[in-house]
CSV table of N, CA, C and O in Angstrom, one decimal:
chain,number,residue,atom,x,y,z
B,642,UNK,N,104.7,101.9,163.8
B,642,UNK,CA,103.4,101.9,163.3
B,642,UNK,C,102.8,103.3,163.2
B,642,UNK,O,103.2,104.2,164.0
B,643,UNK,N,102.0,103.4,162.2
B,643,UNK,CA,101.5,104.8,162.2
B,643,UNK,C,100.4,105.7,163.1
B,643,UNK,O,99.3,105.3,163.4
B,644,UNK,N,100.7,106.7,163.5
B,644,UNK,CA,99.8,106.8,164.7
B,644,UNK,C,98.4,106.9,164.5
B,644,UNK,O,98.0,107.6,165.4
B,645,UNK,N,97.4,106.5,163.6
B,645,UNK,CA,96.3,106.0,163.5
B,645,UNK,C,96.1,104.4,164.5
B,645,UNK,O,95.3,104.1,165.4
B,646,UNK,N,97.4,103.7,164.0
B,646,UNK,CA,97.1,102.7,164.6
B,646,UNK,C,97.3,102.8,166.3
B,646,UNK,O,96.8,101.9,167.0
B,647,UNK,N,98.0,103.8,166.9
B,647,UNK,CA,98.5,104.0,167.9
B,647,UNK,C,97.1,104.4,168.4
B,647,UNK,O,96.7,103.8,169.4
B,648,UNK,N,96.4,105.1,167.8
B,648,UNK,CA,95.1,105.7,168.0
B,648,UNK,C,94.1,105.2,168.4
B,648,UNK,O,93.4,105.6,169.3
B,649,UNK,N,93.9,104.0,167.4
B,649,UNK,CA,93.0,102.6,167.5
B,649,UNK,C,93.1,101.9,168.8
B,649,UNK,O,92.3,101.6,169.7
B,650,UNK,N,94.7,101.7,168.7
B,650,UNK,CA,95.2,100.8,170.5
B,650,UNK,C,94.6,101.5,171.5
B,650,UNK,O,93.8,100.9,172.3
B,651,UNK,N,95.0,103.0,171.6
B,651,UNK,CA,94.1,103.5,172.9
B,651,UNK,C,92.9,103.3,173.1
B,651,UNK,O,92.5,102.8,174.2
B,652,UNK,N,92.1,103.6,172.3
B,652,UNK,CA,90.8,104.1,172.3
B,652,UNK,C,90.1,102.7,172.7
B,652,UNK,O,89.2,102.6,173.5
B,653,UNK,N,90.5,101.9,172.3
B,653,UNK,CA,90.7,100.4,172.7
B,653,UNK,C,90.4,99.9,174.3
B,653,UNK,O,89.4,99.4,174.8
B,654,UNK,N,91.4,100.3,174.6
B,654,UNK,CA,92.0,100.2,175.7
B,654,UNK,C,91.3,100.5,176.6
B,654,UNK,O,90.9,99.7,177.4
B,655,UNK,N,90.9,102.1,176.6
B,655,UNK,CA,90.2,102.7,177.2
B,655,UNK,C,89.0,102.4,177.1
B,655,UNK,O,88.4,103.4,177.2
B,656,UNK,N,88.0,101.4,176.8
B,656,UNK,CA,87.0,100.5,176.9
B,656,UNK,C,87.0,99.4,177.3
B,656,UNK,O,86.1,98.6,177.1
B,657,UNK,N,88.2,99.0,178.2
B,657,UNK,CA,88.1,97.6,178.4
B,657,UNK,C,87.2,97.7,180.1
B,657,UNK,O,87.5,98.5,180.9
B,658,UNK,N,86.5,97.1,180.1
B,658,UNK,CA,85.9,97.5,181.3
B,658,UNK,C,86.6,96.4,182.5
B,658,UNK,O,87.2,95.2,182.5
B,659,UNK,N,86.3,97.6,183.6
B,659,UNK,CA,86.9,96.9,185.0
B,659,UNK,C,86.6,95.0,185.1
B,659,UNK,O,85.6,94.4,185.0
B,660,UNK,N,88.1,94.5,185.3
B,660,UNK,CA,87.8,93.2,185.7
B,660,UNK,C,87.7,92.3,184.6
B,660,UNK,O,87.2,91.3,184.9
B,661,UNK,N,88.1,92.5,183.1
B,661,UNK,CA,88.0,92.0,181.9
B,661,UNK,C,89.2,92.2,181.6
B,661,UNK,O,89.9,93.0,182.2
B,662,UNK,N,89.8,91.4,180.6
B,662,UNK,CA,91.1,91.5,180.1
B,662,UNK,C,91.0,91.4,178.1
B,662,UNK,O,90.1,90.9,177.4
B,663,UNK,N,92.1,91.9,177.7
B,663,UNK,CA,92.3,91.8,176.5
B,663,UNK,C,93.8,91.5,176.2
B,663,UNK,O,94.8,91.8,176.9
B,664,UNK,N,94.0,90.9,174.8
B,664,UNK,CA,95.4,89.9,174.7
B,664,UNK,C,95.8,90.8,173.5
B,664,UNK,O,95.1,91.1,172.5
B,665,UNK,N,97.5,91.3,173.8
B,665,UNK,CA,98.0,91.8,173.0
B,665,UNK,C,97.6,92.0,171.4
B,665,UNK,O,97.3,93.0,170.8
B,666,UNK,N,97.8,90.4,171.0
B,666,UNK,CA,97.1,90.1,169.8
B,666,UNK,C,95.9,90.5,169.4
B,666,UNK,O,95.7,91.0,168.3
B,667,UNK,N,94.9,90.2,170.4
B,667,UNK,CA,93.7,90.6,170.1
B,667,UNK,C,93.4,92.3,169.9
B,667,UNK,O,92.6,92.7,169.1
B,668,UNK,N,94.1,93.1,170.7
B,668,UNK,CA,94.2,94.4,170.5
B,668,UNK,C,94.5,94.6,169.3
B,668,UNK,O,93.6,95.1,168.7
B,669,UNK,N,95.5,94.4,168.7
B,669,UNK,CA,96.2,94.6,167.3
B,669,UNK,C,95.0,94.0,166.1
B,669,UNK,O,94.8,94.3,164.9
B,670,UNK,N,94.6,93.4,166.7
B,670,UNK,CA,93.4,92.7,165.5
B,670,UNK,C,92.8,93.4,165.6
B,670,UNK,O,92.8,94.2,164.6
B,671,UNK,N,91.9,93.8,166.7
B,671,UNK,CA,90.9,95.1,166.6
B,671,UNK,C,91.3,96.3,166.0
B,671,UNK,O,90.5,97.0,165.4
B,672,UNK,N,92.6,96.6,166.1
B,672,UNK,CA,93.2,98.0,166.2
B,672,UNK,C,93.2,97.9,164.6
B,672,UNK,O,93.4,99.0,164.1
B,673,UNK,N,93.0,96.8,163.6
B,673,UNK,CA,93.7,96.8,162.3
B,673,UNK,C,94.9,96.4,161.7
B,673,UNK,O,95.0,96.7,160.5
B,674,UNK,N,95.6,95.9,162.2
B,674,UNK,CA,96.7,95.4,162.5
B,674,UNK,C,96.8,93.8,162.3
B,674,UNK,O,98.0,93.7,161.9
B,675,UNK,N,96.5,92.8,162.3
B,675,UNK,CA,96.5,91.5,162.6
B,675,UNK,C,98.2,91.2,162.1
B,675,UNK,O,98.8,91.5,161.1
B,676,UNK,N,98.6,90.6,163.5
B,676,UNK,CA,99.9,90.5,163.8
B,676,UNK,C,101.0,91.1,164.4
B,676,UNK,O,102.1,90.7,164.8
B,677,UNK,N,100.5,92.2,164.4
B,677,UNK,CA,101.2,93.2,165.3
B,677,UNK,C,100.9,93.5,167.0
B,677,UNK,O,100.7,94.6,167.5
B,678,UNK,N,101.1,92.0,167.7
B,678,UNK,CA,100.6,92.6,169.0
B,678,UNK,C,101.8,93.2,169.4
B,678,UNK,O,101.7,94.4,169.6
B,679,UNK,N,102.9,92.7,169.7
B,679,UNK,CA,104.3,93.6,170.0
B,679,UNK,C,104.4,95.1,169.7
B,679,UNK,O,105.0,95.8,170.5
B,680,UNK,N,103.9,95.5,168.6
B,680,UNK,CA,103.9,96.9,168.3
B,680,UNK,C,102.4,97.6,169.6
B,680,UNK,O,102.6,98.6,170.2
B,681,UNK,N,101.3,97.0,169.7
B,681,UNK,CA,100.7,97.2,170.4
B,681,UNK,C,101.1,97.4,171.9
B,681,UNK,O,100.7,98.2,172.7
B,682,UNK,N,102.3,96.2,172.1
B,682,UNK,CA,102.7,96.5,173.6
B,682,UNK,C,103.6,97.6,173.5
B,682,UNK,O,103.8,98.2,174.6
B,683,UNK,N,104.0,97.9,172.6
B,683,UNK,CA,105.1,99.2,172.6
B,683,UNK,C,104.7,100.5,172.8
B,683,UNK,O,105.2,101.6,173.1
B,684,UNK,N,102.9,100.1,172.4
B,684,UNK,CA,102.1,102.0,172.3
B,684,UNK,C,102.2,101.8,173.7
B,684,UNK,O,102.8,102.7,174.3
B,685,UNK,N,101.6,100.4,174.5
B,685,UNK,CA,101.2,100.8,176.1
B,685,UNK,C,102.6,100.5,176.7
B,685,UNK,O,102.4,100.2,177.8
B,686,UNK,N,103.8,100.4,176.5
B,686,UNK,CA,104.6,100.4,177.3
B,686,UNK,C,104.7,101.9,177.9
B,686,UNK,O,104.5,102.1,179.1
B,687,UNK,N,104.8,102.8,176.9
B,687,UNK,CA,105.0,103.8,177.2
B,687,UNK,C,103.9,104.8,178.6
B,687,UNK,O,104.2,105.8,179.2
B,688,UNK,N,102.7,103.9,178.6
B,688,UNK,CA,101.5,104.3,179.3
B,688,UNK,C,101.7,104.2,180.8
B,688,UNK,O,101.2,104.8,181.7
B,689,UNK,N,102.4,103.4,180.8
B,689,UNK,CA,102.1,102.8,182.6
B,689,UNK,C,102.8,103.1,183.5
B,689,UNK,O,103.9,102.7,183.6
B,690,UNK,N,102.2,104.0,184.6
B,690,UNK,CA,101.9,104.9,185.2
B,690,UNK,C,101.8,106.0,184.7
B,690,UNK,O,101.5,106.9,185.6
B,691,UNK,N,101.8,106.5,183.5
B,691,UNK,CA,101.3,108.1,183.2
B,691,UNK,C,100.4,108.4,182.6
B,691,UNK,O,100.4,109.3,181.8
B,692,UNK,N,99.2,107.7,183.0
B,692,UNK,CA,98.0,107.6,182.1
B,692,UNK,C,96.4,107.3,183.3
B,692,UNK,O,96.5,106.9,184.5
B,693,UNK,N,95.6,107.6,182.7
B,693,UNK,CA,94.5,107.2,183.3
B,693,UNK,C,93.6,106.1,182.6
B,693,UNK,O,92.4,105.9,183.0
B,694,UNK,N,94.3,105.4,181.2
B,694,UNK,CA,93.9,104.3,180.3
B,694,UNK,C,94.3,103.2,180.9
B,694,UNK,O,95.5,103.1,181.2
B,695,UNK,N,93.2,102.0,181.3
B,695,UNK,CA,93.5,101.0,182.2
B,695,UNK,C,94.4,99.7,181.3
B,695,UNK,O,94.0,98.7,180.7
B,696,UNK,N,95.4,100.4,181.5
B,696,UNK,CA,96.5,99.7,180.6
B,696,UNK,C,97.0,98.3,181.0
B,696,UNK,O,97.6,97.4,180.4
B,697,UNK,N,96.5,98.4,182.0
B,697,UNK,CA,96.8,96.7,182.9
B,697,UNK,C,95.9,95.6,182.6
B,697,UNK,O,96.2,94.4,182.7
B,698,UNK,N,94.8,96.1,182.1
B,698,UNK,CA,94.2,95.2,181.2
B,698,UNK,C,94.2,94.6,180.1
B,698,UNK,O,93.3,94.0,179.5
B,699,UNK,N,95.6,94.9,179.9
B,699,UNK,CA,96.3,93.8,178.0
B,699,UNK,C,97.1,93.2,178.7
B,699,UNK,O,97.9,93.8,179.4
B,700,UNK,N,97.0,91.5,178.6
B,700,UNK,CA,97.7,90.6,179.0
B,700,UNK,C,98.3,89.7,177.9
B,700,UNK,O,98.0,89.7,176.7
B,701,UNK,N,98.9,89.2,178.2
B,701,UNK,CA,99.4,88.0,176.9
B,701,UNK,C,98.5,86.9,176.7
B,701,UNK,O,97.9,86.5,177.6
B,702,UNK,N,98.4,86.3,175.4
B,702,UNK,CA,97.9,85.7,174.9
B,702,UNK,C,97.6,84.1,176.1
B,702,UNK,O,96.4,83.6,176.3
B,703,UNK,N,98.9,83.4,176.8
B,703,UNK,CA,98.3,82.6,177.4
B,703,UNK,C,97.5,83.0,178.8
B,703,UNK,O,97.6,82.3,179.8
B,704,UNK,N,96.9,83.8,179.0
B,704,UNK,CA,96.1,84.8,180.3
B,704,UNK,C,97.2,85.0,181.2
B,704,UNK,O,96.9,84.8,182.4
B,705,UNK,N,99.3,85.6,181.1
B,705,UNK,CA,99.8,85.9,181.8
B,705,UNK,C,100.1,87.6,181.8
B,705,UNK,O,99.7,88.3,180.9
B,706,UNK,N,100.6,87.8,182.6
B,706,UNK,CA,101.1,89.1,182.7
B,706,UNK,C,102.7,89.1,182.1
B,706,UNK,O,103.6,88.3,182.5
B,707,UNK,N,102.8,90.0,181.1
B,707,UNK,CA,104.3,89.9,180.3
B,707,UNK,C,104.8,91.1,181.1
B,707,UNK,O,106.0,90.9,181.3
B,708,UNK,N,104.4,92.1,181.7
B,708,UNK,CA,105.2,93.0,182.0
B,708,UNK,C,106.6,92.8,183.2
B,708,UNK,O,107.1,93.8,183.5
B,709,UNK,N,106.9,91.9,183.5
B,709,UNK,CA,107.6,91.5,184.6
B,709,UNK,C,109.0,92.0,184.2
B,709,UNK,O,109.8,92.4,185.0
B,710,UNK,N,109.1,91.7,182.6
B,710,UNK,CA,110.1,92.3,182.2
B,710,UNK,C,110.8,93.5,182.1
B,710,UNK,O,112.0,93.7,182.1
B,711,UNK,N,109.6,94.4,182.2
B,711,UNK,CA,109.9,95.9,182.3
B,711,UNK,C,109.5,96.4,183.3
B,711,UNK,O,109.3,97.6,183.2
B,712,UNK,N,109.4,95.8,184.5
B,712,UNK,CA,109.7,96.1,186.0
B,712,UNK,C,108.2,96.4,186.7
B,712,UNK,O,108.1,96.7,187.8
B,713,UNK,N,107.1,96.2,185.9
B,713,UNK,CA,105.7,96.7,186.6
B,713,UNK,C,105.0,95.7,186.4
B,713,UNK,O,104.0,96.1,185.8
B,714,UNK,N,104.8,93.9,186.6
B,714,UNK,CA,104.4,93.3,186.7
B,714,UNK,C,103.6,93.3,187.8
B,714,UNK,O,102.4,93.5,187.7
B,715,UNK,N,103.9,93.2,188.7
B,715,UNK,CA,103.6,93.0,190.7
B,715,UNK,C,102.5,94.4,190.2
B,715,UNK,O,101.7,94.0,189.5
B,716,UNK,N,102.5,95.3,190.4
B,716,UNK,CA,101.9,96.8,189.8
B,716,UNK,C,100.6,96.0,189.0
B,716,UNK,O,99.6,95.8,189.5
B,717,UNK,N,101.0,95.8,187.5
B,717,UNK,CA,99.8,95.0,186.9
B,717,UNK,C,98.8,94.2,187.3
B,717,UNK,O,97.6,94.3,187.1
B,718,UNK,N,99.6,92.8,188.4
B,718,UNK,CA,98.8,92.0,188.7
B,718,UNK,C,97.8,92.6,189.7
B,718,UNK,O,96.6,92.4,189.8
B,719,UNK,N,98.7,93.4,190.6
B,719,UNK,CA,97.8,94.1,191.8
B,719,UNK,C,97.0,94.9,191.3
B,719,UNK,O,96.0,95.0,192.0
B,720,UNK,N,96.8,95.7,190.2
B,720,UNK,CA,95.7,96.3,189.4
B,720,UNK,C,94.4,95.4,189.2
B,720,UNK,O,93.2,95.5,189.7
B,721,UNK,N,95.1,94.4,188.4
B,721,UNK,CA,94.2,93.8,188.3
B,721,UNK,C,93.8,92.8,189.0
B,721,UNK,O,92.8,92.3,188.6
B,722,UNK,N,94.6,92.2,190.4
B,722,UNK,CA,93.6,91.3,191.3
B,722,UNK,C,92.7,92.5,192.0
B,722,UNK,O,91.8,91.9,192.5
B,723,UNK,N,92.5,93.8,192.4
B,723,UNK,CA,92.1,94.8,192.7
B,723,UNK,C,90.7,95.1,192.0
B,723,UNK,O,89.8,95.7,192.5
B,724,UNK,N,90.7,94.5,190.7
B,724,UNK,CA,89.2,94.4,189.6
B,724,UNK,C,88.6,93.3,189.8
B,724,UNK,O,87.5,93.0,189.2
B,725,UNK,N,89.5,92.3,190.9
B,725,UNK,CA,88.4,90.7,191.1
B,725,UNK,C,89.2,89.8,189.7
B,725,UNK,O,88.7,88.7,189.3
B,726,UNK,N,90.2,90.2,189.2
B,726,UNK,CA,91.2,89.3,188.0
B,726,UNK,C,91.2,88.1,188.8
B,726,UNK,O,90.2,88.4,189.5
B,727,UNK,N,91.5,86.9,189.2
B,727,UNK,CA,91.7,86.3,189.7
B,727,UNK,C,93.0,85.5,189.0
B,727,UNK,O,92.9,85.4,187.8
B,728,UNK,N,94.0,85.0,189.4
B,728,UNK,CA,95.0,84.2,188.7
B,728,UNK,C,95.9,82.7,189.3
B,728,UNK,O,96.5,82.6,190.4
B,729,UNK,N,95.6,81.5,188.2
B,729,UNK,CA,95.9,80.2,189.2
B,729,UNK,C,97.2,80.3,189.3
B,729,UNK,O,97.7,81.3,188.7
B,730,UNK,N,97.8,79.6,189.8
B,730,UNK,CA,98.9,78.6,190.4
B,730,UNK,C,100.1,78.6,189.4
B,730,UNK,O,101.3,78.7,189.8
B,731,UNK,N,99.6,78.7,188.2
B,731,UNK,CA,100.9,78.8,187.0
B,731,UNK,C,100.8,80.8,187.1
B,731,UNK,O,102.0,81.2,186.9
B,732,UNK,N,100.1,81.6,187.2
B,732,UNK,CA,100.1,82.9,187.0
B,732,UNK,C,99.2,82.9,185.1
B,732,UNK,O,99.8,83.1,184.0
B,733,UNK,N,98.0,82.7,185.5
B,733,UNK,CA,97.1,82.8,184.5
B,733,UNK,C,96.0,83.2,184.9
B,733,UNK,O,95.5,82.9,186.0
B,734,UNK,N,95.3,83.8,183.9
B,734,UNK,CA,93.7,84.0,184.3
B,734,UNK,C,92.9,83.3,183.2
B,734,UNK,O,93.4,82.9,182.1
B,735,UNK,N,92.0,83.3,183.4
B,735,UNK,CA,91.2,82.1,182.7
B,735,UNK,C,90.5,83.5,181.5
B,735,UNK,O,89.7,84.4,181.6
B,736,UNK,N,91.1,83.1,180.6
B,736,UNK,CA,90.6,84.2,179.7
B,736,UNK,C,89.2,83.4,178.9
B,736,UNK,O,88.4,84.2,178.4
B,737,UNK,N,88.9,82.0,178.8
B,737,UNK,CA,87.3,81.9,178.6
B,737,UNK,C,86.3,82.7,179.4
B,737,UNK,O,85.1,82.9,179.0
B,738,UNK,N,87.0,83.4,180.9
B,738,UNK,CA,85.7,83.4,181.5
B,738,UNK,C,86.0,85.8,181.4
B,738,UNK,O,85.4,86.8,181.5
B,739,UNK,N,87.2,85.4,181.2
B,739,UNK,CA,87.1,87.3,181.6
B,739,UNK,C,87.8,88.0,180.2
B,739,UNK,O,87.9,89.2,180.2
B,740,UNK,N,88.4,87.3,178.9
B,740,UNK,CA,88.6,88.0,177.7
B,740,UNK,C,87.1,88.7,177.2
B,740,UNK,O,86.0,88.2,176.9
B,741,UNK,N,87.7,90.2,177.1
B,741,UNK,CA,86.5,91.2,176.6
B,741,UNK,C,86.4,91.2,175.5
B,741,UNK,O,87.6,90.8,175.1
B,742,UNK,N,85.5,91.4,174.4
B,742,UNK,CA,85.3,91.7,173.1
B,742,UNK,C,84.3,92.7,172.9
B,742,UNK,O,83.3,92.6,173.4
B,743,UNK,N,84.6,93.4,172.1
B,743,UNK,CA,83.8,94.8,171.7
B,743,UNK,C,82.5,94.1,171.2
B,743,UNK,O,82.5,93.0,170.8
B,744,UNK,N,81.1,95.1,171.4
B,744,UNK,CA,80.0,94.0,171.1
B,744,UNK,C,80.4,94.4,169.5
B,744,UNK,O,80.7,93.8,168.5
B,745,UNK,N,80.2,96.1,169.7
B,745,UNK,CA,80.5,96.7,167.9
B,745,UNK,C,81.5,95.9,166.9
B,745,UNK,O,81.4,96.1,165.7
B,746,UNK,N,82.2,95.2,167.4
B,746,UNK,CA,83.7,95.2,166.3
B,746,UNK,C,83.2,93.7,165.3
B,746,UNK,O,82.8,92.6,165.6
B,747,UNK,N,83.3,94.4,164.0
B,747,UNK,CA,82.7,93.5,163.2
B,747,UNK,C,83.1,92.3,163.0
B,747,UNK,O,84.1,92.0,162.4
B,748,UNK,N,81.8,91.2,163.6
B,748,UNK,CA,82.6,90.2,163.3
B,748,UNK,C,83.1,89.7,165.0
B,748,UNK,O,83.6,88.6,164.9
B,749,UNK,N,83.1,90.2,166.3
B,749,UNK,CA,83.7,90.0,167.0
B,749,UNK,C,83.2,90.0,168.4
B,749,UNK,O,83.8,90.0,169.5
B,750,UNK,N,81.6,89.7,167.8
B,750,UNK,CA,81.1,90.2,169.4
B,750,UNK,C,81.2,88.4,169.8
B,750,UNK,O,80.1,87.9,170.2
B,751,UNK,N,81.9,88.0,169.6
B,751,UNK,CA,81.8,86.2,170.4
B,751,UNK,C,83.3,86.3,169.8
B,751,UNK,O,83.6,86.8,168.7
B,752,UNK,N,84.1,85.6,170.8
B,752,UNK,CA,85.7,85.4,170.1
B,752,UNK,C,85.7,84.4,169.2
B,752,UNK,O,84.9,83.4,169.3
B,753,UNK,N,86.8,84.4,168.0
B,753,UNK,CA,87.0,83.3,167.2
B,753,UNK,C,87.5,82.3,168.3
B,753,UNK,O,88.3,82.4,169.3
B,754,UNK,N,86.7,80.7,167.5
B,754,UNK,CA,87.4,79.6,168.2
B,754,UNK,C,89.0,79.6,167.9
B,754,UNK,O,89.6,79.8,166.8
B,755,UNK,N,89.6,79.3,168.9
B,755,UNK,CA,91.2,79.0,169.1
B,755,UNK,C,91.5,78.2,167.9
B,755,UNK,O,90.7,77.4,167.4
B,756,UNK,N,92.7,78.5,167.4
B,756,UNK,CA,93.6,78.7,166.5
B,756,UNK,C,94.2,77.0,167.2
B,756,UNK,O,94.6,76.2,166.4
B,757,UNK,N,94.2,76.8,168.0
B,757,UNK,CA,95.2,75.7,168.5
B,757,UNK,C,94.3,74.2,169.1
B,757,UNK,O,94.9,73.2,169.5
């Protein structure tokens, strides 16, 4: 992706406020992108641990933590139970109560109703 949109992801990111979460997908939609959350997790793969952008706050779409796969899960979740995240019994957080949305982003200050 072009690094405008790389650009968009951060800047993103680095507004998600403490204790809020945002979903791959949703990043990429903001960012301009619709469909590209994978490319989104690729800008922040690169982020975690060498950044001071609270990168632990993009989670996957069903309120899990995907990073487990690339060894900094335990790391993520402790980030973010550390912001008051809270997560049940399956390893989810209740994204009705803590998915963030930009008030600015047009069109987006209330999330669209579920697709499902």
């Amino acid at each position: 992706m072009p690094a405008t949109f790389q650009a968009r992801v951060l800047a993103l990111v680095a507004r998600i406020p403490p204790g809020r979460v945002m979903t791959y997908g949703q990043l990429a939609l903001l960012a301009g992108a619709p469909g590209a959350a994978r490319q989104a997790g690729q800008v922040l793969n690169g982020l975690m641990g060498h950044t001071e952008l609270p990168w632990q706050r993009v989670i996957n779409a069903q309120g899990r933590i995907s990073t487990y796969k690339v060894g900094v899960g335990e790391v993520q979740e402790g980030l973010l139970r550390a912001e008051g995240v809270a997560f049940d019994d399956t390893g989810r957080c209740d994204l009705d109560t803590l998915q963030w949305w930009p008030e600015d982003a047009p069109g987006r200050a209330v999330p669209p109703a579920p697709l499902w």
